[in-house]
mmCIF file of C-alpha atoms in Angstrom:
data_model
loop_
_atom_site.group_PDB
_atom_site.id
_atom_site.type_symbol
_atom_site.label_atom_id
_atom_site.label_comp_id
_atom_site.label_asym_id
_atom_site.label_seq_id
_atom_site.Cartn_x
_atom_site.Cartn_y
_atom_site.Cartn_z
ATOM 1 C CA UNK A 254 -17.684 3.957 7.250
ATOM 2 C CA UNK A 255 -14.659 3.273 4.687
ATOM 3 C CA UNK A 256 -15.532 2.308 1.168
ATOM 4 C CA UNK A 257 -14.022 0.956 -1.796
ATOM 5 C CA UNK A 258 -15.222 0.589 -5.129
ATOM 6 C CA UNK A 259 -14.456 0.249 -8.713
ATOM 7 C CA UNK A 260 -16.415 1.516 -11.802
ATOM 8 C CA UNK A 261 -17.731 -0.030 -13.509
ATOM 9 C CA UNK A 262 -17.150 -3.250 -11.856
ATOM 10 C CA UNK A 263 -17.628 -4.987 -14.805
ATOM 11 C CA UNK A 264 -15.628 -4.481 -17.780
ATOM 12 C CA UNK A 265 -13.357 -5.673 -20.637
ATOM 13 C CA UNK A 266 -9.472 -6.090 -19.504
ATOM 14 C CA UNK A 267 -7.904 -3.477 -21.396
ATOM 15 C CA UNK A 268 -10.548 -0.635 -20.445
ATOM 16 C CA UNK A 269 -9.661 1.954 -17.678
ATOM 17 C CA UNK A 270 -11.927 1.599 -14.227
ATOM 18 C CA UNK A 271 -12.016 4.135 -11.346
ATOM 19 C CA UNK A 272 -11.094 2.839 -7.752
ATOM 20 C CA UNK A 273 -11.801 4.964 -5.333
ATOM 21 C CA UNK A 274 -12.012 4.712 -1.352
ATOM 22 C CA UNK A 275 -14.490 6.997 0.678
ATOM 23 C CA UNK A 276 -14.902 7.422 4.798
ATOM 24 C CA UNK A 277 -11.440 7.624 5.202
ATOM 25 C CA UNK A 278 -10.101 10.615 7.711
ATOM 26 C CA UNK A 279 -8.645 13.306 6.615
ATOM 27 C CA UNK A 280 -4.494 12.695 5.421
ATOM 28 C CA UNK A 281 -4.763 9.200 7.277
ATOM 29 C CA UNK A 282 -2.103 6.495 5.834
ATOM 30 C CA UNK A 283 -3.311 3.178 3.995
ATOM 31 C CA UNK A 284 -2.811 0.669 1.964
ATOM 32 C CA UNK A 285 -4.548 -0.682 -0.853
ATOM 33 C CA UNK A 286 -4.102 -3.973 -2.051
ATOM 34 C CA UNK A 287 -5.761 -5.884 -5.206
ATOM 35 C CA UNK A 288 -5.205 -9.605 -5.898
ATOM 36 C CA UNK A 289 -6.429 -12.595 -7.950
ATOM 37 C CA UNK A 290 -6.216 -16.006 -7.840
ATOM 38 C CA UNK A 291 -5.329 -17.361 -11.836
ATOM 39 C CA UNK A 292 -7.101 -20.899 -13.297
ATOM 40 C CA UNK A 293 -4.102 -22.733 -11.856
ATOM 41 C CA UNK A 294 -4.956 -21.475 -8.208
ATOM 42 C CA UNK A 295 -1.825 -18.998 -8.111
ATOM 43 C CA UNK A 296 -1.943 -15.853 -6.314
ATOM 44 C CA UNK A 297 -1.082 -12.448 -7.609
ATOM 45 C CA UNK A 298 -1.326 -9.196 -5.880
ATOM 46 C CA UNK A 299 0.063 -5.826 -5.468
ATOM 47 C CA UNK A 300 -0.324 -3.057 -3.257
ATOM 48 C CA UNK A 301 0.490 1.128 -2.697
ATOM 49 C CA UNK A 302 0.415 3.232 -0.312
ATOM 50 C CA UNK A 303 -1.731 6.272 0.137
ATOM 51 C CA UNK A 304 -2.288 9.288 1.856
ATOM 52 C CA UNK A 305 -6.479 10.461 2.490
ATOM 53 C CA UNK A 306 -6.867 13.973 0.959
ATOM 54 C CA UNK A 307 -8.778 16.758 3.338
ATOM 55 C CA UNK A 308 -12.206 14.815 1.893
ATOM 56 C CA UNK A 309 -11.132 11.137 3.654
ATOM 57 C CA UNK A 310 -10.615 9.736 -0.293
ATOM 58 C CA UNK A 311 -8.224 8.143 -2.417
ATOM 59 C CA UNK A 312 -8.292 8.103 -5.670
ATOM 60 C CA UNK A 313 -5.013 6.268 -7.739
ATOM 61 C CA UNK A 314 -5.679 8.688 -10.969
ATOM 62 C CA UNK A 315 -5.291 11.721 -8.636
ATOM 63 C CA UNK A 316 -3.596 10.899 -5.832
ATOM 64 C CA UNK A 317 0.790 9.603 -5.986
ATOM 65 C CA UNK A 318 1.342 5.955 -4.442
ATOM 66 C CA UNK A 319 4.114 6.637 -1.905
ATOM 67 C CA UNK A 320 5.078 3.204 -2.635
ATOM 68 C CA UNK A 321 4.666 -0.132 -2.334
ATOM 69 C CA UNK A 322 4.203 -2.165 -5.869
ATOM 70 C CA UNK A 323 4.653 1.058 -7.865
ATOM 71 C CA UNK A 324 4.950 4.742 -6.803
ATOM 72 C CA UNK A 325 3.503 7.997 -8.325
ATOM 73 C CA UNK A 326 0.683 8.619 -10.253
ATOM 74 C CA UNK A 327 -1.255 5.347 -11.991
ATOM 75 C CA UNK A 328 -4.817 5.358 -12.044
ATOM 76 C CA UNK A 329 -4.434 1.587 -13.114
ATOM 77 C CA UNK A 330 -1.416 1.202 -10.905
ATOM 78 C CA UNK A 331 -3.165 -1.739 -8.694
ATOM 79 C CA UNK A 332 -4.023 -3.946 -11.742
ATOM 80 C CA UNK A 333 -0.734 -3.408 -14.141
ATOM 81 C CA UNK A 334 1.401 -4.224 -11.039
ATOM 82 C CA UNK A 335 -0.001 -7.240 -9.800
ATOM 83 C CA UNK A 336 3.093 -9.898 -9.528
ATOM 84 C CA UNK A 337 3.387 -13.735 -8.545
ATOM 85 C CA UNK A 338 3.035 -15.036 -4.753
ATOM 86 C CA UNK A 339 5.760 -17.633 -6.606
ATOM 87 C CA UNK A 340 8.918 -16.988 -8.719
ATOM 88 C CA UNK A 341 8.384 -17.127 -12.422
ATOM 89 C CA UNK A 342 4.876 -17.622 -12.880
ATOM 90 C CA UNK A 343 3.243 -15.636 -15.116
ATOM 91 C CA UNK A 344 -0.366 -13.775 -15.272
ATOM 92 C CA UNK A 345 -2.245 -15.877 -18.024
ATOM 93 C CA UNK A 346 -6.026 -16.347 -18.675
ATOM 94 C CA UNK A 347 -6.489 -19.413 -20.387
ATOM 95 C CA UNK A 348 -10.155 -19.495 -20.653
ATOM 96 C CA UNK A 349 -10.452 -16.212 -22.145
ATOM 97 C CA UNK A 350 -14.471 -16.683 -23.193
ATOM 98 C CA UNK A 351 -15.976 -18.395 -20.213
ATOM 99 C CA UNK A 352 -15.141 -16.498 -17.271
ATOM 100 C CA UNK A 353 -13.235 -13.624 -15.698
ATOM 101 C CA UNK A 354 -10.756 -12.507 -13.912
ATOM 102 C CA UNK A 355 -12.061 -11.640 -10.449
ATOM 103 C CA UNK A 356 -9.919 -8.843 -8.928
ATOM 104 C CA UNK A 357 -10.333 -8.340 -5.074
ATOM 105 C CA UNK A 358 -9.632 -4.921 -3.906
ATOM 106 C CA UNK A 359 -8.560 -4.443 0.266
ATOM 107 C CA UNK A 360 -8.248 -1.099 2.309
ATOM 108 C CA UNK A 361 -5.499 -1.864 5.211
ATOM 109 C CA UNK A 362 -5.027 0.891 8.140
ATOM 110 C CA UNK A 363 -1.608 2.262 7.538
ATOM 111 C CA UNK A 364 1.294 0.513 5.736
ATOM 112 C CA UNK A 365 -0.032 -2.954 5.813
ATOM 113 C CA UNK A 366 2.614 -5.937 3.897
ATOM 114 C CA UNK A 367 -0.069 -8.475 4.319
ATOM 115 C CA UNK A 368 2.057 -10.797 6.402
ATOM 116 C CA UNK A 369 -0.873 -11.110 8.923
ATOM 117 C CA UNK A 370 -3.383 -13.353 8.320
ATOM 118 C CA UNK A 371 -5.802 -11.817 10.875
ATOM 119 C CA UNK A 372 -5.173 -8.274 9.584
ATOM 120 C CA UNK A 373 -8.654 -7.380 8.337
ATOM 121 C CA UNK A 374 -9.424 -4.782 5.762
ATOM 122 C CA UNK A 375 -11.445 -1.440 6.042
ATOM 123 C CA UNK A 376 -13.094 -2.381 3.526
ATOM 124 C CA UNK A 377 -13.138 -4.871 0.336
ATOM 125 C CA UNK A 378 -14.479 -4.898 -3.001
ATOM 126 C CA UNK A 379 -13.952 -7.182 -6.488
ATOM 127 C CA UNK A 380 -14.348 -6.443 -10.005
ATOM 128 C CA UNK A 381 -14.316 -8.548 -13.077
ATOM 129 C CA UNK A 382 -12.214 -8.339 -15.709
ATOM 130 C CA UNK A 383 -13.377 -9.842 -18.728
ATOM 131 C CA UNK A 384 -11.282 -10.696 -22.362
ATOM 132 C CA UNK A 385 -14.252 -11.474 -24.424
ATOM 133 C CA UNK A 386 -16.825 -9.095 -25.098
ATOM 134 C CA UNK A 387 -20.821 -9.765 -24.796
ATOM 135 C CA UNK A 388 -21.634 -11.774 -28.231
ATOM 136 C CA UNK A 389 -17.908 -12.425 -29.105
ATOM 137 C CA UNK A 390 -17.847 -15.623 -30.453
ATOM 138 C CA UNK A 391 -14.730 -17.846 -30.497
ATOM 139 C CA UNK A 392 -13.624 -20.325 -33.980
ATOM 140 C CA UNK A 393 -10.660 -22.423 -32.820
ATOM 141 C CA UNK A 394 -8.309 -22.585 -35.691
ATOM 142 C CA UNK A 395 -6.574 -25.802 -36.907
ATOM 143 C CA UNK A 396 -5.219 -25.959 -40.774
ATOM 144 C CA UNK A 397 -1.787 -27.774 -41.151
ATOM 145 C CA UNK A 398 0.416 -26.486 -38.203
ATOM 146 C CA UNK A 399 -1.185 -23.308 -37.682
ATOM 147 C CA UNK A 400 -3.144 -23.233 -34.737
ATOM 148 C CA UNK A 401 -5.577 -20.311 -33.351
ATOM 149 C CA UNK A 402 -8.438 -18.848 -32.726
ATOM 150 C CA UNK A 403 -10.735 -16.468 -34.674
ATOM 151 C CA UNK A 404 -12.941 -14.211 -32.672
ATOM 152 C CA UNK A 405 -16.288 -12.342 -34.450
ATOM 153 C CA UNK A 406 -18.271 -10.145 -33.126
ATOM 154 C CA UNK A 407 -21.982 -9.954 -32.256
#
């Protein structure tokens, strides 16, 4: 049975996770693909390639994307690439305190561009990706035309 996960599957935006993907067979092709939908509904996803080592896993910070969204070596390759279903929007978390970023993570069969909408995954997975810490607490900042936003900690 093929398995994806992250650790931890919890954690702050700008700390490293692990993905990894189990059960696969040995040097068998596929694709994994992580995507988000932003507070405004927009999609943004990315995807790489892979080849299974002799074990049946991938791992991004040991095994080279053969391509896709990136290529090479980039443990965090899945969730630096991710890029716009729509020209010119940008990735942007407006409610940084209240809620996160929930990152789906997809294992396709082979070389999988997602243009199927019955294509189903191996295997699936989501982690959150928070930009406020447990405790953080947020001052908004208004003095003359200076606006902002103070954050203390716990």
């Amino acid at each position: 049975m093929v398995e994806v996960t992250v650790t931890p599957q919890s954690s702050l935006a700008d700390r490293p996770v692990q993905i990894r993907v189990r059960g696969l067979s040995p040097s068998q092709l596929v694709t994994l693909r992580a995507w988000l939908k932003d507070e405004q509904g927009e999609c943004f996803q990315s995807r790489a390639f892979f080849r299974a080592d002799e074990a049946g896993e991938v791992d991004p910070g040991l095994h080279a994307a053969l391509g896709g969204s990136y290529a090479g070596l980039w443990s965090m390759g899945l969730l630096w690439f991710l890029q716009p279903d729509t020209l010119f929007r940008r990735l942007v978390k407006r409610d940084v305190a209240g809620s996160p970023f929930r990152v789906r993570l997809e294992v396709f069969e082979g070389l999988s561009l997602g243009r199927d909408p019955k294509e189903q995954p191996l295997a699936s997975c989501e982690a959150e990706r928070w930009y406020v810490g447990p405790g953080v607490q947020r001052v908004p900042i208004r003095e003359g035309r200076v606006r902002g936003a103070l954050f203390l900690p716990p």
